CSV table of C-alpha atoms and ligand atoms in Angstrom, one decimal:
chain,number,residue,atom,x,y,z
A,1,MET,CA,127.5,80.2,61.7
A,2,ALA,CA,128.7,82.4,64.6
A,3,HIS,CA,129.5,80.4,67.7
A,4,TYR,CA,129.5,81.6,71.3
A,5,ASP,CA,130.1,80.2,74.7
A,6,ALA,CA,126.6,81.3,75.7
A,7,ILE,CA,123.5,82.8,74.1
A,8,VAL,CA,121.0,84.8,76.2
A,9,ILE,CA,117.6,85.2,74.7
A,10,GLY,CA,115.9,88.4,76.0
A,11,GLY,CA,117.4,91.9,76.4
A,12,GLY,CA,115.2,93.0,79.3
A,13,LEU,CA,116.5,93.5,82.8
A,14,VAL,CA,116.7,89.8,83.5
A,15,GLY,CA,118.6,88.8,80.4
A,16,SER,CA,120.8,91.9,80.4
A,17,ALA,CA,121.8,91.4,84.0
A,18,ILE,CA,122.7,87.8,83.3
A,19,ALA,CA,124.5,88.6,80.0
A,20,TYR,CA,126.5,91.4,81.8
A,21,GLY,CA,127.6,89.0,84.5
A,22,LEU,CA,128.6,86.4,81.9
A,23,ALA,CA,130.6,88.8,79.8
A,24,ARG,CA,132.3,90.1,83.0
A,25,ALA,CA,133.3,86.5,83.8
A,26,GLY,CA,135.0,86.2,80.4
A,27,VAL,CA,132.2,84.2,78.8
A,28,LYS,CA,131.9,84.9,75.0
A,29,ALA,CA,128.2,85.8,75.0
A,30,ALA,CA,125.5,87.0,72.5
A,31,LEU,CA,122.4,88.8,73.8
A,32,LEU,CA,119.4,88.5,71.4
A,33,ASP,CA,116.4,90.9,71.8
A,34,GLU,CA,113.1,91.1,70.0
A,35,GLY,CA,112.8,94.9,69.8
A,36,ASP,CA,110.1,97.5,70.0
A,37,VAL,CA,107.2,95.1,69.1
A,38,ALA,CA,107.8,93.1,72.3
A,39,PHE,CA,106.1,93.4,75.7
A,40,ARG,CA,108.8,94.7,77.9
A,41,ALA,CA,108.3,95.0,81.6
A,42,SER,CA,111.8,96.4,81.9
A,43,ARG,CA,110.8,99.7,80.3
A,44,GLY,CA,107.6,100.2,82.3
A,45,ASN,CA,108.2,99.4,85.9
A,46,PHE,CA,108.2,101.2,89.2
A,47,GLY,CA,111.9,101.1,90.0
A,48,LEU,CA,111.8,99.7,93.5
A,49,VAL,CA,114.6,97.5,94.9
A,50,TRP,CA,112.2,96.0,97.4
A,51,VAL,CA,112.6,93.4,100.1
A,52,GLN,CA,110.0,93.9,102.8
A,53,SER,CA,107.1,92.0,101.2
A,54,LYS,CA,109.0,89.3,99.4
A,55,GLY,CA,108.8,85.7,100.6
A,56,ASP,CA,106.1,85.4,103.3
A,57,GLY,CA,105.8,81.6,103.4
A,58,ALA,CA,108.8,81.2,101.1
A,59,PRO,CA,112.0,81.9,103.1
A,60,HIS,CA,114.2,80.9,100.2
A,61,TYR,CA,112.7,83.8,98.2
A,62,GLN,CA,113.1,86.2,101.1
A,63,ARG,CA,116.8,85.2,101.3
A,64,TRP,CA,117.4,85.5,97.6
A,65,THR,CA,115.8,88.9,97.5
A,66,ARG,CA,117.9,90.1,100.4
A,67,GLN,CA,121.1,88.7,98.8
A,68,SER,CA,120.2,90.6,95.6
A,69,ALA,CA,119.5,93.9,97.5
A,70,ASP,CA,122.9,93.4,99.2
A,71,GLN,CA,124.6,93.0,95.8
A,72,TRP,CA,123.0,96.2,94.5
A,73,PRO,CA,125.4,98.9,95.9
A,74,ALA,CA,128.4,97.1,94.4
A,75,LEU,CA,126.7,96.6,91.0
A,76,ALA,CA,125.6,100.2,90.9
A,77,ASP,CA,129.1,101.4,91.7
A,78,GLU,CA,130.6,99.1,89.1
A,79,LEU,CA,128.2,100.2,86.4
A,80,VAL,CA,128.8,103.9,86.9
A,81,THR,CA,132.6,103.3,86.9
A,82,LYS,CA,132.6,101.1,83.8
A,83,THR,CA,129.9,102.7,81.7
A,84,GLY,CA,129.6,106.3,83.1
A,85,ILE,CA,125.9,105.7,83.6
A,86,ALA,CA,124.6,106.4,87.1
A,87,VAL,CA,121.7,104.0,87.9
A,88,GLY,CA,120.4,106.2,90.8
A,89,HIS,CA,120.5,103.5,93.4
A,90,HIS,CA,119.6,104.6,97.0
A,91,ARG,CA,118.9,102.3,99.9
A,92,PRO,CA,117.5,104.5,102.7
A,93,GLY,CA,115.0,101.8,103.8
A,94,GLY,CA,111.4,101.7,102.7
A,95,LEU,CA,107.9,102.1,104.1
A,96,HIS,CA,104.6,100.4,103.6
A,97,LEU,CA,101.8,102.7,104.8
A,98,CYS,CA,98.6,101.3,106.4
A,99,LEU,CA,95.4,103.2,106.1
A,100,ASP,CA,93.4,101.6,109.0
A,101,GLU,CA,94.0,99.6,112.2
A,102,ALA,CA,93.1,96.3,110.7
A,103,GLU,CA,95.6,96.8,107.8
A,104,LEU,CA,98.3,97.8,110.3
A,105,GLU,CA,97.6,94.7,112.4
A,106,GLY,CA,97.7,92.4,109.4
A,107,ARG,CA,100.9,94.0,108.2
A,108,HIS,CA,102.5,93.6,111.6
A,109,ALA,CA,101.5,89.9,111.7
A,110,MET,CA,103.1,89.4,108.2
A,111,MET,CA,106.4,91.1,109.2
A,112,GLU,CA,106.6,89.1,112.3
A,113,ARG,CA,106.0,85.9,110.4
A,114,MET,CA,108.7,86.8,108.0
A,115,ARG,CA,111.1,87.5,110.9
A,116,THR,CA,110.3,84.0,112.3
A,117,GLN,CA,110.7,82.3,108.9
A,118,SER,CA,114.0,84.0,108.3
A,119,GLY,CA,115.7,81.9,111.0
A,120,ASN,CA,119.4,82.6,111.5
A,121,PHE,CA,119.4,84.8,108.4
A,122,GLY,CA,117.5,87.5,110.4
A,123,PHE,CA,114.9,90.0,109.3
A,124,ASP,CA,115.0,93.5,110.8
A,125,TYR,CA,111.8,95.5,110.7
A,126,ARG,CA,110.0,98.1,112.7
A,127,MET,CA,106.3,99.1,112.9
A,128,LEU,CA,106.1,102.9,113.0
A,129,ASP,CA,103.1,104.7,114.6
A,130,ARG,CA,101.5,107.7,113.2
A,131,ARG,CA,103.5,110.2,115.3
A,132,GLU,CA,106.9,108.8,114.2
A,133,LEU,CA,105.7,108.7,110.6
A,134,ALA,CA,104.5,112.3,110.6
A,135,ASP,CA,108.0,113.4,111.7
A,136,LEU,CA,109.5,111.5,108.8
A,137,LEU,CA,106.9,112.4,106.2
A,138,PRO,CA,105.6,116.0,106.4
A,139,GLY,CA,102.1,116.4,105.0
A,140,LEU,CA,101.0,112.9,105.9
A,141,GLY,CA,97.2,112.3,105.4
A,142,PRO,CA,95.0,112.0,108.4
A,143,THR,CA,93.9,108.4,107.5
A,144,VAL,CA,97.4,106.9,107.7
A,145,VAL,CA,97.7,105.1,111.0
A,146,GLY,CA,101.2,103.6,110.7
A,147,ALA,CA,103.7,101.7,108.5
A,148,SER,CA,106.1,98.9,108.4
A,149,TRP,CA,109.8,99.8,107.7
A,150,THR,CA,112.9,97.7,106.8
A,151,PRO,CA,116.4,98.9,106.2
A,152,TYR,CA,116.8,96.6,103.2
A,153,ASP,CA,114.6,98.5,100.7
A,154,GLY,CA,115.6,101.1,98.2
A,155,HIS,CA,115.0,102.3,94.6
A,156,ALA,CA,116.8,103.0,91.4
A,157,ASN,CA,116.3,104.4,87.9
A,158,PRO,CA,115.4,101.2,86.0
A,159,LEU,CA,115.9,102.7,82.5
A,160,ASN,CA,119.4,103.8,83.4
A,161,LEU,CA,120.0,100.4,84.8
A,162,LEU,CA,118.9,98.7,81.5
A,163,HIS,CA,121.0,101.1,79.5
A,164,ALA,CA,124.1,100.6,81.7
A,165,LEU,CA,123.8,96.8,81.6
A,166,HIS,CA,123.6,96.8,77.8
A,167,LYS,CA,126.5,99.2,77.6
A,168,GLY,CA,128.6,97.3,80.1
A,169,PHE,CA,127.9,94.0,78.4
A,170,VAL,CA,129.1,95.4,75.0
A,171,GLU,CA,132.2,97.0,76.7
A,172,LYS,CA,133.1,93.6,78.2
A,173,GLY,CA,133.1,92.1,74.8
A,174,GLY,CA,129.5,90.8,74.5
A,175,HIS,CA,127.6,90.8,71.2
A,176,TYR,CA,124.2,92.6,71.5
A,177,LEU,CA,121.9,91.7,68.7
A,178,PRO,CA,118.7,93.8,68.8
A,179,ASN,CA,115.7,93.2,66.5
A,180,SER,CA,116.6,89.5,66.7
A,181,THR,CA,113.4,87.6,67.4
A,182,VAL,CA,114.2,83.9,68.0
A,183,THR,CA,112.0,82.1,65.5
A,184,GLY,CA,113.5,78.6,65.5
A,185,ALA,CA,115.8,76.5,67.7
A,186,SER,CA,117.4,73.1,68.0
A,187,ALA,CA,118.7,71.7,71.2
A,188,ALA,CA,121.2,68.9,72.0
A,189,PRO,CA,123.1,68.7,75.3
A,190,GLY,CA,125.8,71.4,75.1
A,191,ASP,CA,124.9,72.3,71.5
A,192,PHE,CA,122.2,74.9,71.0
A,193,ARG,CA,121.3,76.6,67.8
A,194,VAL,CA,118.9,79.4,67.3
A,195,ARG,CA,117.5,81.2,64.2
A,196,ALA,CA,117.1,84.9,64.7
A,197,GLY,CA,117.2,88.0,62.6
A,198,GLY,CA,117.7,86.0,59.3
A,199,GLY,CA,120.7,84.1,60.6
A,200,GLU,CA,121.7,81.2,62.8
A,201,ILE,CA,124.0,81.2,65.8
A,202,GLY,CA,125.1,78.5,68.1
A,203,ALA,CA,126.5,78.1,71.6
A,204,ALA,CA,127.3,75.5,74.3
A,205,LYS,CA,125.0,77.2,76.7
A,206,ILE,CA,121.7,79.1,76.4
A,207,VAL,CA,119.8,81.2,78.9
A,208,LEU,CA,116.1,81.8,78.3
A,209,ALA,CA,115.3,85.2,79.8
A,210,ALA,CA,112.7,86.4,77.3
A,211,GLY,CA,110.1,87.5,79.9
A,212,LEU,CA,106.6,86.5,78.7
A,213,GLY,CA,108.3,85.0,75.6
A,214,ASN,CA,109.8,82.3,77.8
A,215,ALA,CA,106.4,80.4,78.0
A,216,ALA,CA,106.7,79.5,74.3
A,217,LEU,CA,110.5,79.1,74.2
A,218,ALA,CA,111.1,76.9,77.3
A,219,PRO,CA,109.5,73.6,76.1
A,220,ARG,CA,111.9,73.6,73.1
A,221,PHE,CA,114.7,73.2,75.5
A,222,GLY,CA,113.1,70.7,77.9
A,223,LEU,CA,112.2,73.5,80.3
A,224,SER,CA,109.0,74.9,81.6
A,225,ALA,CA,108.2,78.6,82.2
A,226,PRO,CA,104.4,79.0,82.6
A,227,VAL,CA,104.5,82.8,83.1
A,228,ARG,CA,101.5,85.0,82.4
A,229,PRO,CA,101.0,88.8,82.0
A,230,LEU,CA,99.8,90.9,84.9
A,231,LYS,CA,99.2,94.5,83.9
A,232,GLY,CA,100.3,97.4,86.1
A,233,GLN,CA,99.5,101.1,85.5
A,234,ILE,CA,101.7,104.0,86.8
A,235,LEU,CA,101.2,107.7,87.0
A,236,VAL,CA,104.0,110.3,87.2
A,237,THR,CA,103.7,113.9,88.6
A,238,GLU,CA,105.5,117.0,87.6
A,239,ARG,CA,108.9,117.7,89.4
A,240,VAL,CA,109.0,119.1,92.9
A,241,ARG,CA,111.7,119.8,95.4
A,242,GLU,CA,112.7,116.7,97.5
A,243,VAL,CA,109.8,115.8,99.7
A,244,LEU,CA,110.0,112.1,100.2
A,245,PRO,CA,113.2,110.9,101.9
A,246,LEU,CA,112.6,107.3,101.2
A,247,PRO,CA,110.5,105.1,98.9
A,248,LEU,CA,107.1,103.7,99.8
A,249,THR,CA,105.5,100.6,98.3
A,250,THR,CA,103.4,102.6,95.8
A,251,ILE,CA,104.8,106.1,96.0
A,252,ARG,CA,108.3,107.2,95.3
A,253,GLN,CA,110.2,110.3,94.4
A,254,THR,CA,112.7,109.9,91.6
A,255,GLY,CA,116.1,111.5,91.4
A,256,GLU,CA,114.7,114.0,88.9
A,257,GLY,CA,112.0,115.1,91.4
A,258,THR,CA,108.9,113.6,89.8
A,259,ILE,CA,106.7,111.4,92.0
A,260,MET,CA,105.7,108.0,90.7
A,261,LEU,CA,102.3,106.6,91.8
A,262,GLY,CA,101.7,103.0,91.3
A,263,ASP,CA,100.9,100.4,90.5
A,264,SER,CA,97.8,98.4,89.7
A,265,GLN,CA,97.6,94.6,89.4
A,266,GLU,CA,95.2,93.7,86.6
A,267,ASP,CA,94.7,90.2,85.4
A,268,VAL,CA,93.6,91.1,81.8
A,269,GLY,CA,95.9,89.0,79.6
A,270,PHE,CA,97.9,90.9,77.0
A,271,ASP,CA,95.8,94.0,77.1
A,272,THR,CA,98.1,97.0,77.6
A,273,SER,CA,95.4,99.8,77.4
A,274,GLN,CA,95.2,102.4,80.1
A,275,ARG,CA,92.0,102.6,82.1
A,276,PRO,CA,90.9,106.0,83.6
A,277,ALA,CA,89.0,104.2,86.4
A,278,VAL,CA,92.2,102.4,87.5
A,279,MET,CA,94.2,105.6,87.2
A,280,ARG,CA,91.7,107.4,89.3
A,281,THR,CA,92.0,104.7,92.0
A,282,ILE,CA,95.8,105.0,92.0
A,283,ALA,CA,95.6,108.8,92.3
A,284,ARG,CA,92.9,108.6,95.1
A,285,ARG,CA,94.9,106.2,97.2
A,286,ALA,CA,98.0,108.4,96.8
A,287,VAL,CA,96.1,111.5,97.9
A,288,LEU,CA,94.8,109.7,101.0
A,289,ALA,CA,98.4,109.2,101.9
A,290,PHE,CA,99.6,112.7,101.0
A,291,PRO,CA,96.8,115.2,100.4
A,292,TRP,CA,99.3,117.7,98.9
A,293,LEU,CA,99.7,115.4,95.9
A,294,ARG,CA,96.2,116.7,94.8
A,295,ASP,CA,97.9,120.0,93.7
A,296,LEU,CA,100.5,118.4,91.4
A,297,GLN,CA,100.0,117.8,87.7
A,298,ILE,CA,100.1,114.3,86.3
A,299,VAL,CA,102.6,114.5,83.4
A,300,ARG,CA,102.9,110.9,82.3
A,301,ALA,CA,101.1,107.6,82.6
A,302,TRP,CA,101.6,104.2,81.2
A,303,SER,CA,100.8,100.5,81.6
A,304,ALA,CA,103.1,97.5,81.3
A,305,LEU,CA,102.9,93.8,81.7
A,306,ARG,CA,104.6,92.0,84.6
A,307,VAL,CA,106.1,88.6,84.0
A,308,MET,CA,104.2,86.5,86.5
A,309,PRO,CA,104.9,82.9,87.5
A,310,PRO,CA,101.8,81.0,88.7
A,311,ASP,CA,102.8,81.3,92.4
A,312,GLY,CA,104.5,84.6,92.2
A,313,LEU,CA,108.0,83.2,92.9
A,314,PRO,CA,110.9,83.2,90.4
A,315,ILE,CA,111.5,80.2,88.2
A,316,TYR,CA,115.1,79.2,87.8
A,317,ASP,CA,116.1,75.9,86.2
A,318,GLN,CA,118.7,74.0,84.2
A,319,SER,CA,117.2,71.5,81.7
A,320,GLU,CA,117.7,67.9,82.7
A,321,ARG,CA,117.1,66.8,79.1
A,322,PHE,CA,119.5,69.4,77.6
A,323,PRO,CA,122.1,70.3,80.1
A,324,GLY,CA,123.5,73.8,79.4
A,325,ALA,CA,120.0,75.3,78.8
A,326,PHE,CA,118.9,77.5,81.7
A,327,THR,CA,115.9,79.7,82.3
A,328,ALA,CA,115.3,82.7,84.5
A,329,ASN,CA,111.8,84.3,85.1
A,330,CYS,CA,110.6,86.7,87.8
A,331,HIS,CA,108.3,89.6,88.5
A,332,SER,CA,110.9,91.7,90.3
A,333,GLY,CA,113.6,92.1,87.8
A,334,VAL,CA,114.8,95.4,89.2
A,335,THR,CA,115.2,94.1,92.7
A,336,LEU,CA,116.8,90.9,91.5
A,337,ALA,CA,119.3,92.5,89.1
A,338,GLY,CA,122.0,92.3,91.7
A,339,ALA,CA,121.5,88.5,92.1
A,340,HIS,CA,121.2,87.9,88.4
A,341,ALA,CA,124.4,89.8,87.5
A,342,ASN,CA,126.5,88.8,90.4
A,343,LEU,CA,125.3,85.3,91.5
A,344,PHE,CA,123.1,83.7,88.8
A,345,ALA,CA,125.5,84.5,85.9
A,346,SER,CA,128.4,82.9,87.8
A,347,MET,CA,126.3,79.7,88.2
A,348,VAL,CA,125.6,79.6,84.5
A,349,ALA,CA,129.3,80.2,83.7
A,350,ALA,CA,130.2,77.3,86.0
A,351,GLY,CA,127.5,75.1,84.3
A,352,MET,CA,125.5,74.4,87.4
A,353,LEU,CA,122.9,76.1,89.5
A,354,ASP,CA,123.6,76.4,93.2
A,355,PRO,CA,121.5,73.9,95.2
A,356,THR,CA,120.0,76.8,97.1
A,357,LEU,CA,118.1,77.6,93.9
A,358,GLU,CA,116.5,74.1,93.8
A,359,PRO,CA,113.2,75.3,95.4
A,360,PHE,CA,112.8,77.8,92.5
A,361,SER,CA,112.6,75.0,89.9
A,362,ALA,CA,109.4,74.8,87.9
A,363,ARG,CA,109.1,71.2,89.1
A,364,ARG,CA,107.4,72.7,92.2
A,365,LEU,CA,104.5,73.6,89.9
A,366,ASP,CA,104.0,70.0,88.7
A,367,VAL,CA,100.8,69.1,90.6
A,368,PRO,CA,99.6,65.6,90.1
A,369,ALA,CA,96.3,65.5,88.2
A,370,ALA,CA,93.2,64.8,90.2
A,371,VAL,CA,91.8,61.2,89.7
B,1,LIG,C1,103.9,98.1,86.3
B,1,LIG,C2,105.1,97.3,86.7
B,1,LIG,C3,105.8,97.7,87.9
B,1,LIG,C4,106.9,97.0,88.3
B,1,LIG,N1,107.6,97.4,89.4
B,1,LIG,C5,108.8,96.8,89.8
B,1,LIG,C6,109.5,97.3,90.9
B,1,LIG,O1,109.2,98.3,91.4
B,1,LIG,N2,110.6,96.6,91.2
B,1,LIG,C7,111.0,95.4,90.6
B,1,LIG,O2,111.9,94.8,91.0
B,1,LIG,N3,110.3,94.9,89.5
B,1,LIG,C8,109.2,95.6,89.1
B,1,LIG,N4,108.5,95.2,88.0
B,1,LIG,C9,108.9,93.9,87.4
B,1,LIG,C10,110.1,94.1,86.4
B,1,LIG,O3,109.9,95.2,85.6
B,1,LIG,C11,110.2,92.8,85.7
B,1,LIG,O4,110.4,91.7,86.6
B,1,LIG,C12,111.4,92.8,84.8
B,1,LIG,O5,111.4,93.9,83.9
B,1,LIG,C13,111.3,91.5,83.9
B,1,LIG,O6,112.4,91.5,83.0
B,1,LIG,P1,112.5,90.5,81.9
B,1,LIG,O7,113.8,90.7,81.3
B,1,LIG,O8,112.2,89.1,82.4
B,1,LIG,O9,111.2,90.8,80.9
B,1,LIG,P2,111.0,91.9,79.9
B,1,LIG,O10,111.4,93.2,80.3
B,1,LIG,O11,109.6,91.7,79.4
B,1,LIG,O12,112.0,91.6,78.7
B,1,LIG,C14,111.9,90.4,77.9
B,1,LIG,C15,112.6,90.6,76.7
B,1,LIG,O13,112.6,89.4,75.9
B,1,LIG,C16,112.6,89.7,74.6
B,1,LIG,N5,112.0,88.6,73.9
B,1,LIG,C17,110.8,88.0,74.1
B,1,LIG,N6,110.6,87.0,73.2
B,1,LIG,C18,111.7,86.9,72.5
B,1,LIG,C19,112.1,86.1,71.4
B,1,LIG,N7,111.4,85.1,70.9
B,1,LIG,N8,113.4,86.3,70.8
B,1,LIG,C20,114.2,87.3,71.3
B,1,LIG,N9,113.8,88.2,72.3
B,1,LIG,C21,112.6,87.9,72.9
B,1,LIG,C22,111.7,91.0,74.5
B,1,LIG,O14,112.1,91.8,73.4
B,1,LIG,C23,112.0,91.7,75.8
B,1,LIG,O15,112.9,92.8,75.6
B,1,LIG,C24,107.4,95.9,87.6
B,1,LIG,C25,106.7,95.5,86.4
B,1,LIG,C26,105.6,96.2,86.0
B,1,LIG,C27,104.9,95.8,84.7
């Protein structure tokens, strides 16, 4: 039986970022991934590295997201240097457009709450009126009344990120094992064995980062990851010259020139079908923001399933019953890649999660039953 310092289950963005960070820290690690039959949010997302709407009422999440966005430039530089793959990270700030006065007022109130909740950590934002926005975004639709802006937001090419993390992991000595669905496992403190791909491997530590697969895997390791699918559909236009200088919550121009329009939130279980009615709504909203979009061809569209914890906040834990078993779950795996590769992986390598991650434990979800 092959033996490792650590096994990471799940080769999506969360598992790959953690595995990359572990290998970089000199940990002998194996990364197991299920393969093409799996639901994989990491291959169907919108590519935002987004801070401005994360953590209203949960300042620890706001801080963690900001820390991750701050780690991103170094991670992107390191990945291109070590792997030759540019992950297309840009951080010009980001905008959330508001289409009427009530929406603008609500958005302003939320941004101000987040500033107050941030305490000493700080939270810079500005509300832009229509005139300022029109200077920044030529061809703005007449219904847009304003927007919120923060300097923290950005975007990247998520497929290149995934590719670079896999390549970087292997180049740092990691063992990437695709088509390796974990079908069985045994756990004892500091001694974990998993059956996958017709063989068995063991390690002193294990990280469950299998996206929606974590819900079934976690209880075997004394952990809990009650994540559920939340479908999102995305449309992509033909390529055009650079027209959008910065990303917006649901509209962004890629490095290649296409414009991505997103992304719905549909609570429909494991259904990944595309719905013309939803696609029409996405397109209509985008055209309200920028009427010129009407003249562009849609060249691609897809749907994918988010990995959604019950309260929308990430779940990070180390098992109390089986120390050495960790889990990581979130619905913003692009944004949080910086934190997962540079911060979370070091905690796993050290064998202990930082106390600042305590509020992310799944124990917060243990609500006493009504009597
Ligand atoms: C439409 C949409 C838009 C999004 N937009 C953004 C965005 O703009 N910014 C952002 O930050 N995030 C965004 N996200 C979220 C982001 O894509 C996810 O948070 C992230 O991809 C989750 O990564 P993951 O590795 O946890 O899960 P996944 O990508 O689902 O990967 C899980 C992996 O685990 C493997 N696996 C499962 N079970 C097993 C098993 N038993 N054995 C072995 N392997 C297993 C699977 O093969 C899979 O590869 C979006 C998601 C969607 C769906």
